[in-house]
mmCIF file of C-alpha atoms in Angstrom:
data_model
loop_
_atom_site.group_PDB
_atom_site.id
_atom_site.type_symbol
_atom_site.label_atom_id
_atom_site.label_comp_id
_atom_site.label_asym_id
_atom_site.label_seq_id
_atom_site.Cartn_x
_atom_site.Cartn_y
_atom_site.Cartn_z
ATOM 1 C CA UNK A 108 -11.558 17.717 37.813
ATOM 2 C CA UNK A 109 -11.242 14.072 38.555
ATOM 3 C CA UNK A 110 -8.144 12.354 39.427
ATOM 4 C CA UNK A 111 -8.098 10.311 36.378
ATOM 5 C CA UNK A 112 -8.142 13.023 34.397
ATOM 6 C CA UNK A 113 -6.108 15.276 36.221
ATOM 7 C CA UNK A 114 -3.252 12.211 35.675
ATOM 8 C CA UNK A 115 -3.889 12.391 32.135
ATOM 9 C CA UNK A 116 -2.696 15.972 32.354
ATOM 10 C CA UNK A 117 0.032 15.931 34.629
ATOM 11 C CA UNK A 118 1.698 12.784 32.272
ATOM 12 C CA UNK A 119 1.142 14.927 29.369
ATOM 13 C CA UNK A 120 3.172 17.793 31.054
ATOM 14 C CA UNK A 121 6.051 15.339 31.020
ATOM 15 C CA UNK A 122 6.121 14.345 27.413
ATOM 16 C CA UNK A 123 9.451 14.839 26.218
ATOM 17 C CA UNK A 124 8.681 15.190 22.460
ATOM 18 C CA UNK A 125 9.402 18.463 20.890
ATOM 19 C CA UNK A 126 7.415 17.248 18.118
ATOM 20 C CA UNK A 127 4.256 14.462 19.176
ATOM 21 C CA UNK A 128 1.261 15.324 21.104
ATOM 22 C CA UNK A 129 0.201 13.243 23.525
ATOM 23 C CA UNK A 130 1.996 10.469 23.201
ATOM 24 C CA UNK A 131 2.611 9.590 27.002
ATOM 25 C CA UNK A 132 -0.454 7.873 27.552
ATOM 26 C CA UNK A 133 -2.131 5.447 25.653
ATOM 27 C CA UNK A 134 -5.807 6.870 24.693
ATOM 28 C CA UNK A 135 -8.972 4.842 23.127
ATOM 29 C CA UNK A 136 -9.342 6.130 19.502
ATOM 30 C CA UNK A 137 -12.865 7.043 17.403
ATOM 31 C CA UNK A 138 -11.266 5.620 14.413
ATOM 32 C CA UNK A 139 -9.878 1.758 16.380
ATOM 33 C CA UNK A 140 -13.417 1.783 17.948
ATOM 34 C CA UNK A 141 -14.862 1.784 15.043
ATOM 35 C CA UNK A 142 -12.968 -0.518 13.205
ATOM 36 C CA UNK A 143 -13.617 -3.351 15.981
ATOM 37 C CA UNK A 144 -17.178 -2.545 15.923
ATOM 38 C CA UNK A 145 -16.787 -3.500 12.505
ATOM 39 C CA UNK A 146 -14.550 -6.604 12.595
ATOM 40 C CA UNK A 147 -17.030 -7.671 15.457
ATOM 41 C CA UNK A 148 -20.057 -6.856 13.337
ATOM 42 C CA UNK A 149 -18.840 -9.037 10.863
ATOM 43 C CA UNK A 150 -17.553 -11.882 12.575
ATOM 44 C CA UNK A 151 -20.784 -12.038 14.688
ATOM 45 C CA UNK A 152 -22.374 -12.676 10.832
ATOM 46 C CA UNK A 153 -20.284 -15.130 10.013
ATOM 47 C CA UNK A 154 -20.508 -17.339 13.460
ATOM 48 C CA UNK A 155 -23.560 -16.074 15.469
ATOM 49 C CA UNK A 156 -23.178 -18.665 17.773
ATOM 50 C CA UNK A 157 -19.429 -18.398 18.634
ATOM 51 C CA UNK A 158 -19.673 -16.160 22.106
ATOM 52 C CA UNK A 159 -22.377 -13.814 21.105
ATOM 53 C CA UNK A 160 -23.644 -12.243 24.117
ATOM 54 C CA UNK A 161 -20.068 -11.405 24.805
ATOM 55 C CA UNK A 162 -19.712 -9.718 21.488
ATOM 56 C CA UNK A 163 -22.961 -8.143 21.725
ATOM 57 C CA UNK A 164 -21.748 -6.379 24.789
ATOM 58 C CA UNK A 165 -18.440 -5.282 23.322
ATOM 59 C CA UNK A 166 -20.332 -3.668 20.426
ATOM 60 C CA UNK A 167 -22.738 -2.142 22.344
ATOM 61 C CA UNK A 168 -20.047 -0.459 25.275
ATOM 62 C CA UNK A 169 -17.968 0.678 21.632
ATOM 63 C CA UNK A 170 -21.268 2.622 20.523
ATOM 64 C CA UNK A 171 -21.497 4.329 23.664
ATOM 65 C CA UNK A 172 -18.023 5.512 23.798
ATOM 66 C CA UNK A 173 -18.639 6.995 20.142
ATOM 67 C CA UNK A 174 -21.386 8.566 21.329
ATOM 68 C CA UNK A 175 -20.058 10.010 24.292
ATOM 69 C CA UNK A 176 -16.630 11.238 22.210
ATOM 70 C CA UNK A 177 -18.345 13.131 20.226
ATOM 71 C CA UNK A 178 -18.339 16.456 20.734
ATOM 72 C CA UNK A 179 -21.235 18.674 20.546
ATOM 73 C CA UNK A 180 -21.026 20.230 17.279
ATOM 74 C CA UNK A 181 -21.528 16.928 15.575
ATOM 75 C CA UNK A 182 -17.538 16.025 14.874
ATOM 76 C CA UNK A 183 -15.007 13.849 16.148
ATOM 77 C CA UNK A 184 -11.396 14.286 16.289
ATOM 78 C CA UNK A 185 -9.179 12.355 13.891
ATOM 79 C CA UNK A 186 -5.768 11.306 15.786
ATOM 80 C CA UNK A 187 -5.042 9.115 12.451
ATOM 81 C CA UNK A 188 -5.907 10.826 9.237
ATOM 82 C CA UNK A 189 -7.054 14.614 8.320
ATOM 83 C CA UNK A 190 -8.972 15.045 10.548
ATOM 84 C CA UNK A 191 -12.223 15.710 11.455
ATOM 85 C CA UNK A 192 -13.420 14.343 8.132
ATOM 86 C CA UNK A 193 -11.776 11.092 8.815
ATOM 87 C CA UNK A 194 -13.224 10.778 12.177
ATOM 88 C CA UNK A 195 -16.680 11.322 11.037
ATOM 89 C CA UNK A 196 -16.517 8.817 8.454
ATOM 90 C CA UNK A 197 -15.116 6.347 11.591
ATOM 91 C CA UNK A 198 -17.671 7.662 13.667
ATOM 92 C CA UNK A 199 -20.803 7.017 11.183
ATOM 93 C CA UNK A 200 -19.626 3.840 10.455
ATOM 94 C CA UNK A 201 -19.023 2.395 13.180
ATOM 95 C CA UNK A 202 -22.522 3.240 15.020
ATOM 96 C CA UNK A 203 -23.733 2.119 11.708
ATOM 97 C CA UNK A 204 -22.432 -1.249 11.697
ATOM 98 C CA UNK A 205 -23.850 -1.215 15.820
ATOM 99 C CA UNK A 206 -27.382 -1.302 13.969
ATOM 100 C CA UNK A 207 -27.931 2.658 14.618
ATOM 101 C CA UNK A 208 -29.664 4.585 12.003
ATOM 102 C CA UNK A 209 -29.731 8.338 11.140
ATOM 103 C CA UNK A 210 -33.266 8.433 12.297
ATOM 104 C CA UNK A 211 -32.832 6.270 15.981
ATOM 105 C CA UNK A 212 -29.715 7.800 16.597
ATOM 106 C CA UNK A 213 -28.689 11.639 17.266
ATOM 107 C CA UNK A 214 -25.329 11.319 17.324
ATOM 108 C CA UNK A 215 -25.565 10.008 13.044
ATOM 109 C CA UNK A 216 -27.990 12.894 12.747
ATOM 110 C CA UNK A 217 -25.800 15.073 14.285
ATOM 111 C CA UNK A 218 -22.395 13.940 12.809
ATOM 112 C CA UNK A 219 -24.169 14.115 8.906
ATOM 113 C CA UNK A 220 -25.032 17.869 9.502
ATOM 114 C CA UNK A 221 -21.735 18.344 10.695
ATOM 115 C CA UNK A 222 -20.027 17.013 7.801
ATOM 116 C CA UNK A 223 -22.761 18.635 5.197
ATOM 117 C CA UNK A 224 -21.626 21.685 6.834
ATOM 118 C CA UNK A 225 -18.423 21.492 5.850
ATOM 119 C CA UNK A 226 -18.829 20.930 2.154
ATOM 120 C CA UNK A 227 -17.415 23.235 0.071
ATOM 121 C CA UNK A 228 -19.335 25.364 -2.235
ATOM 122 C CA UNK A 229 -17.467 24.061 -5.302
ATOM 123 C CA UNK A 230 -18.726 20.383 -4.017
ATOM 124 C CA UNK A 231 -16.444 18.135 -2.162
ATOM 125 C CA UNK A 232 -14.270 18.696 0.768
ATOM 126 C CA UNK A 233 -10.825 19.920 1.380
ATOM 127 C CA UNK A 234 -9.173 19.890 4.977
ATOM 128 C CA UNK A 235 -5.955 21.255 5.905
ATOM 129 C CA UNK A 236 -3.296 19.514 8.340
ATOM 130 C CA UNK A 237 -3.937 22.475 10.679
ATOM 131 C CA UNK A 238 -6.987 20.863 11.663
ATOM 132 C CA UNK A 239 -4.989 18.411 13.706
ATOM 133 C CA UNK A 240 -2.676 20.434 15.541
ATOM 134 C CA UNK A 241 -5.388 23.493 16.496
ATOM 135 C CA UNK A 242 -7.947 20.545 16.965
ATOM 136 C CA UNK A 243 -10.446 23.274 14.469
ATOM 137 C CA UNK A 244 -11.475 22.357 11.540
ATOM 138 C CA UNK A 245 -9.481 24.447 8.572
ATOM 139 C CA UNK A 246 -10.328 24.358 5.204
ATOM 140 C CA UNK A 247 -7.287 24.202 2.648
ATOM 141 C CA UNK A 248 -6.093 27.580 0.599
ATOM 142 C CA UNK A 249 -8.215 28.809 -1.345
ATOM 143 C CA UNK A 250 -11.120 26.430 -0.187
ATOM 144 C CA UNK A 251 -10.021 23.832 -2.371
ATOM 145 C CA UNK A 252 -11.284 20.193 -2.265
ATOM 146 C CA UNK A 253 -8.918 17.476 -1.544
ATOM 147 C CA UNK A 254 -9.757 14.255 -3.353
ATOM 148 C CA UNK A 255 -9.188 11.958 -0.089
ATOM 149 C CA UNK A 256 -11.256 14.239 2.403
ATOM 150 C CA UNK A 257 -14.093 14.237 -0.183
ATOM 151 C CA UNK A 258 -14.402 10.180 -0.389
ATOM 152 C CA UNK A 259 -14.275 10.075 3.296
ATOM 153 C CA UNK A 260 -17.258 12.457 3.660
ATOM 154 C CA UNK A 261 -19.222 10.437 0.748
ATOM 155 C CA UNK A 262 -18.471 7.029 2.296
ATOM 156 C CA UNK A 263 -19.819 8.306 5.506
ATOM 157 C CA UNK A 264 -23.003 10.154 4.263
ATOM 158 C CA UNK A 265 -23.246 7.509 2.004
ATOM 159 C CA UNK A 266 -23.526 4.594 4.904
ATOM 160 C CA UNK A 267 -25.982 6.681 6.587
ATOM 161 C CA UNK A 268 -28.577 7.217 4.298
ATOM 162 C CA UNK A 269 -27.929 10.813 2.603
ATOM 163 C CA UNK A 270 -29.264 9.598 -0.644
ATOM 164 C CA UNK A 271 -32.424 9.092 0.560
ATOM 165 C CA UNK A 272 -32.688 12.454 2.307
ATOM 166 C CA UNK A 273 -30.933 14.589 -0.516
ATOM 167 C CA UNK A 274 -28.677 12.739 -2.555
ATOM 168 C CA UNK A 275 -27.559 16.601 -4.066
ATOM 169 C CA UNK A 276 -24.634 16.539 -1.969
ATOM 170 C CA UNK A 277 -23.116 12.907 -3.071
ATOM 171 C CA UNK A 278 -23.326 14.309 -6.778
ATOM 172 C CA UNK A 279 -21.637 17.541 -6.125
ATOM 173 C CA UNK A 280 -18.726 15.744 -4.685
ATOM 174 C CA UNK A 281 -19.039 12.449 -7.024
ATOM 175 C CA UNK A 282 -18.729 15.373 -9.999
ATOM 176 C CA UNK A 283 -15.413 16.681 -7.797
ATOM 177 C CA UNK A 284 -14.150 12.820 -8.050
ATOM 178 C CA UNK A 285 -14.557 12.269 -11.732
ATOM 179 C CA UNK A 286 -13.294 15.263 -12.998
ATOM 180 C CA UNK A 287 -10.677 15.132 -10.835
ATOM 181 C CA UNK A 288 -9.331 11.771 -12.089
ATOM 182 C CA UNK A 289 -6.626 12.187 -15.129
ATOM 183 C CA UNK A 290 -5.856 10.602 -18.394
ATOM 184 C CA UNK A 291 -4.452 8.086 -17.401
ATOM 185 C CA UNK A 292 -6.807 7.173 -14.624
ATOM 186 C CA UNK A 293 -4.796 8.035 -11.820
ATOM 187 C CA UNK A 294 -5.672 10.142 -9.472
ATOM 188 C CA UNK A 295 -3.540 13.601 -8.765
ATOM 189 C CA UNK A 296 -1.509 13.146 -5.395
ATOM 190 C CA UNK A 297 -2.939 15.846 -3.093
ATOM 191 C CA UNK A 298 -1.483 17.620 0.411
ATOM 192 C CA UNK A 299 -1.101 15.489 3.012
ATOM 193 C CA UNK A 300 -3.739 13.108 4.833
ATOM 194 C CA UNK A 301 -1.809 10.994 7.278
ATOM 195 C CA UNK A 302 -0.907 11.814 10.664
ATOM 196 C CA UNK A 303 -0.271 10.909 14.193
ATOM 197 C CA UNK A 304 0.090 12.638 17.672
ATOM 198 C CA UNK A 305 -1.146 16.188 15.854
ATOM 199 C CA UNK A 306 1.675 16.769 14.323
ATOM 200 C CA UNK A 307 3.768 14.367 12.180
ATOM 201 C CA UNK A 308 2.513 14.344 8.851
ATOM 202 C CA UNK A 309 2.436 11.427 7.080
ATOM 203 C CA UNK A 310 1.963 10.577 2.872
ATOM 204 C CA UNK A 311 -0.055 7.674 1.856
ATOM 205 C CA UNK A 312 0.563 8.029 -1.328
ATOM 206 C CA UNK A 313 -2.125 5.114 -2.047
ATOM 207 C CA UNK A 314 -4.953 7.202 -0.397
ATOM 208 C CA UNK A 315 -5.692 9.140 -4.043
ATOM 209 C CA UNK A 316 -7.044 6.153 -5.506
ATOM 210 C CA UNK A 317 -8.238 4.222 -2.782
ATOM 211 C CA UNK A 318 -10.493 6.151 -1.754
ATOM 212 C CA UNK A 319 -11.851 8.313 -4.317
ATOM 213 C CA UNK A 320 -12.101 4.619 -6.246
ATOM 214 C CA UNK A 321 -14.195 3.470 -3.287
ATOM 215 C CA UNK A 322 -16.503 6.281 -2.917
ATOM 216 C CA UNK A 323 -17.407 6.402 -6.443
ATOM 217 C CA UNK A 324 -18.529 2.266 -6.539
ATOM 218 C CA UNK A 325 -20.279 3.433 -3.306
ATOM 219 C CA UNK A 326 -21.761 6.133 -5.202
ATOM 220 C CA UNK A 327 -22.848 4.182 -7.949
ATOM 221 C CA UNK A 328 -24.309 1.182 -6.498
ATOM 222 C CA UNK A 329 -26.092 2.888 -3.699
ATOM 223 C CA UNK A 330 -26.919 6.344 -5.022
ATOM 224 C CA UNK A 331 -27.519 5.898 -8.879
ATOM 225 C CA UNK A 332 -28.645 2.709 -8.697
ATOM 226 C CA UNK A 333 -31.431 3.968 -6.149
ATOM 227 C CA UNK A 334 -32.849 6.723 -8.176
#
């Protein structure tokens, strides 16, 4: 064990929290990562020449950390959302928007038949909260789709190409999304998909139309459209 990491520990024994997980020590995230990736990404677009090589290297040391997070199953841990299904969708997009592809890049490959693996049979996906605090992915009772967790998983499979491969998938869960939507075109509010240090649980109650809204314009312009 290496002395960095052996700190990490011995901090964490310390934490006086009865109710947050590691919370002593500041840790790089999948999910902030990937959202500077992104906001670099963009910004690069918009002023190429404003210290570029400097960006460049930014994005490219952020891709290599996702990589090197991820563990070897395919997933990454979600330390801000439910959970593993969250992360992935982080994870995907932010090697995607480093200019990696499911077919240069093994950890996309990878992190796609991780997340197909987890669909349910009904279509869509449904994670439970447990997920966070036994850091295993748990499906909710009954194996029941959650509306949030299954327009993560689109937008992710989405971004990486799954319509070309099999776009089967993306219309089981679309179908889970539209029928899920009621009369008044809300969306039903769901268990819980916000967290932070394992534990504490937190309701965005915006998240059931956010993101099921989201997937499904995804779905449309860059699945339907395509066939």
């Amino acid at each position: 064990m290496n002395d960095e990491l052996f700190m990490e520990i011995e901090n964490e024994l310390i934490n006086p929290a009865e109710t947050f997980g590691d919370i002593v020590i500041d840790y790089p995230y999948v999910e902030c990562t990937s959202a500077a990736i992104q906001a670099l990404t963009l910004f690069k677009k918009l002023h190429p020449g404003h210290r570029r090589e400097e960006i460049e290297n930014c994005i490219a040391k952020a891709a290599e950390f996702i990589e090197n997070i991820q563990a070897s199953d395919g997933s990454w841990y979600g330390s801000w959302g439910v959970c593993f299904t969250y992360a992935g969708w982080f994870g995907i997009k932010g090697l995607v928007a480093a200019g990696r592809t499911y077919k240069n890049c093994s950890s996309i490959h990878k992190a796609c038949d991780y997340l197909l693996s987890k669909e349910l049979a009904s279509g869509g996906w449904g994670e439970s909260y447990l997920s966070c605090q036994d850091k295993v992915y748990t499906n909710l009772k009954d194996n029941r789709p959650h509306i949030v967790n299954t327009g993560w998983a689109m937008l992710a499979l989405i971004d990486a190409g799954q319509a070309e491969r099999d776009p089967t998938p993306l219309h089981r869960a679309a179908r889970i999304l539209i029928n899920s939507q009621m009369e008044n075109g809300d969306f039903p509010q769901e268990e819980i998909m916000g967290v932070f240090n394992k534990n504490c649980m937190i309701s965005y109650s915006a998240y059931r139309n956010i993101f099921p809204i989201w997937a499904l314009g995804e779905y449309r312009c860059r699945v339907l459209k395509a066939l």
